[in-house]
Amino acid sequence: MIITKNYRLCEWSGGAIMVEPESYGRCPVCGNTNLKYRDYCRRICREIDDVTKCYIVIRVKCVRCGGLHRILPDFMRPYGQYSEKAVHDVVSGRVHAEEVIEYPCNITMSRWKNKNH
Ligand SMILES: [Zn+2]
């Protein structure tokens, strides 16, 4: 998995948003910069109160070690569906549990706080 700060967001069919990285960066396994486009996959990203957006992220293959890596924009968290901003708002106390109507659930929010993200 490669996280990038430099990307463009483009409209995609079905209301999805394409994440188009300016460059592929380097392989997180072996450091090689020769990465080839492989394919793309869908990935959802949720905000507080279940505003869910669907993104198209691309996968690249490392020519040297053969590793497959998704290129994610920096507002996504590598594991977990909620955005960096959603987690930050809860952990920092900007959003209080009582204000959240439905999602994320209280268990999820306290897990974020305890992990001290
Ligand atoms: Zn590699």
Coordinates of C-alpha atoms and ligand atoms in Angstrom, one line a residue:
M1 CA 0.0 0.0 0.0
I2 CA 1.2 3.4 -1.0
I3 CA -0.2 6.6 0.5
T4 CA 0.1 9.7 -1.7
K5 CA -0.4 13.4 -1.1
N6 CA -0.3 14.3 -4.7
Y7 CA -3.4 13.2 -6.6
R8 CA -6.4 14.4 -8.5
L9 CA -10.0 13.5 -7.9
C10 CA -12.0 12.9 -11.1
E11 CA -15.6 11.9 -11.7
W12 CA -16.1 8.2 -12.5
S13 CA -19.2 6.4 -13.6
G14 CA -21.9 5.6 -11.1
G15 CA -21.1 8.6 -8.9
A16 CA -17.7 7.2 -7.8
I17 CA -14.6 9.3 -7.6
M18 CA -11.4 8.3 -9.3
V19 CA -8.2 8.9 -7.4
E20 CA -5.5 9.7 -10.0
P21 CA -2.0 9.9 -8.4
E22 CA 0.5 12.2 -10.0
S23 CA 3.2 9.6 -9.6
Y24 CA 3.3 6.0 -8.3
G25 CA 6.0 6.6 -5.8
R26 CA 8.1 3.7 -4.7
C27 CA 7.5 0.1 -3.8
P28 CA 7.0 -0.1 0.0
V29 CA 8.5 -3.6 0.0
C30 CA 11.8 -3.1 -2.0
G31 CA 12.0 0.6 -2.7
N32 CA 11.9 0.2 -6.4
T33 CA 10.4 3.1 -8.4
N34 CA 9.6 1.1 -11.5
L35 CA 5.9 0.4 -10.8
K36 CA 3.4 -0.5 -13.5
Y37 CA -0.3 0.1 -13.6
R38 CA -2.1 -3.1 -13.0
D39 CA -5.8 -2.5 -12.4
Y40 CA -8.2 -0.6 -10.1
C41 CA -10.6 -1.4 -7.4
R42 CA -13.4 0.2 -5.5
R43 CA -13.0 1.4 -2.0
I44 CA -15.5 3.2 0.1
C45 CA -14.7 6.0 2.6
R46 CA -17.1 7.0 5.3
E47 CA -17.6 10.2 7.2
I48 CA -19.5 10.9 10.4
D49 CA -23.1 10.0 10.1
D50 CA -22.7 7.7 7.3
V51 CA -21.9 9.9 4.4
T52 CA -20.3 7.3 2.3
K53 CA -18.4 7.9 -0.9
C54 CA -17.1 5.4 -3.3
Y55 CA -13.6 5.9 -4.7
I56 CA -11.7 4.1 -7.4
V57 CA -8.1 3.5 -6.4
I58 CA -5.5 2.0 -8.7
R59 CA -3.3 -0.9 -8.1
V60 CA 0.3 -1.0 -9.4
K61 CA 2.7 -3.9 -9.7
C62 CA 6.4 -3.6 -8.7
V63 CA 8.5 -4.7 -11.6
R64 CA 11.3 -5.9 -9.3
C65 CA 9.6 -7.8 -6.5
G66 CA 6.2 -8.4 -8.1
G67 CA 4.3 -6.9 -5.1
L68 CA 0.9 -5.4 -5.8
H69 CA 0.1 -2.1 -4.1
R70 CA -3.0 0.1 -3.9
I71 CA -2.3 3.8 -4.1
L72 CA -4.5 5.5 -1.5
P73 CA -5.0 9.3 -1.1
D74 CA -3.8 10.6 2.3
F75 CA -7.3 11.3 3.5
M76 CA -8.0 7.5 3.7
R77 CA -6.9 5.3 6.4
P78 CA -5.0 2.2 5.3
Y79 CA -7.2 -0.2 7.3
G80 CA -10.8 0.8 8.2
Q81 CA -13.5 2.5 6.2
Y82 CA -13.7 5.9 7.9
S83 CA -11.7 8.8 6.7
E84 CA -8.8 10.4 8.6
K85 CA -10.9 13.4 9.3
A86 CA -13.8 11.4 10.8
V87 CA -11.4 9.7 13.2
H88 CA -9.6 12.9 14.0
D89 CA -12.9 14.7 14.8
V90 CA -13.9 12.0 17.3
V91 CA -10.5 11.5 18.9
S92 CA -9.9 15.3 19.2
G93 CA -13.3 15.8 20.8
R94 CA -14.5 18.0 17.9
V95 CA -17.4 15.6 17.5
H96 CA -19.0 14.2 20.6
A97 CA -20.7 10.9 20.8
E98 CA -24.1 12.4 21.6
E99 CA -24.0 14.4 18.4
V100 CA -23.5 11.4 16.2
I101 CA -26.9 10.3 15.0
E102 CA -26.1 6.8 13.8
Y103 CA -22.6 6.1 12.6
P104 CA -20.0 5.3 13.7
C105 CA -21.3 3.4 16.7
N106 CA -20.0 4.1 20.2
I107 CA -17.9 1.0 20.3
T108 CA -16.0 2.1 17.2
M109 CA -15.5 5.6 18.5
S110 CA -14.2 4.5 21.9
R111 CA -11.8 2.1 20.1
W112 CA -10.4 5.0 18.1
K113 CA -9.9 7.1 21.3
N114 CA -8.3 4.2 23.2
K115 CA -5.8 3.6 20.4
N116 CA -4.9 7.2 20.6
H117 CA -4.7 7.7 16.8
Ligands
ZN1 ZN 9.0 -4.1 -4.9

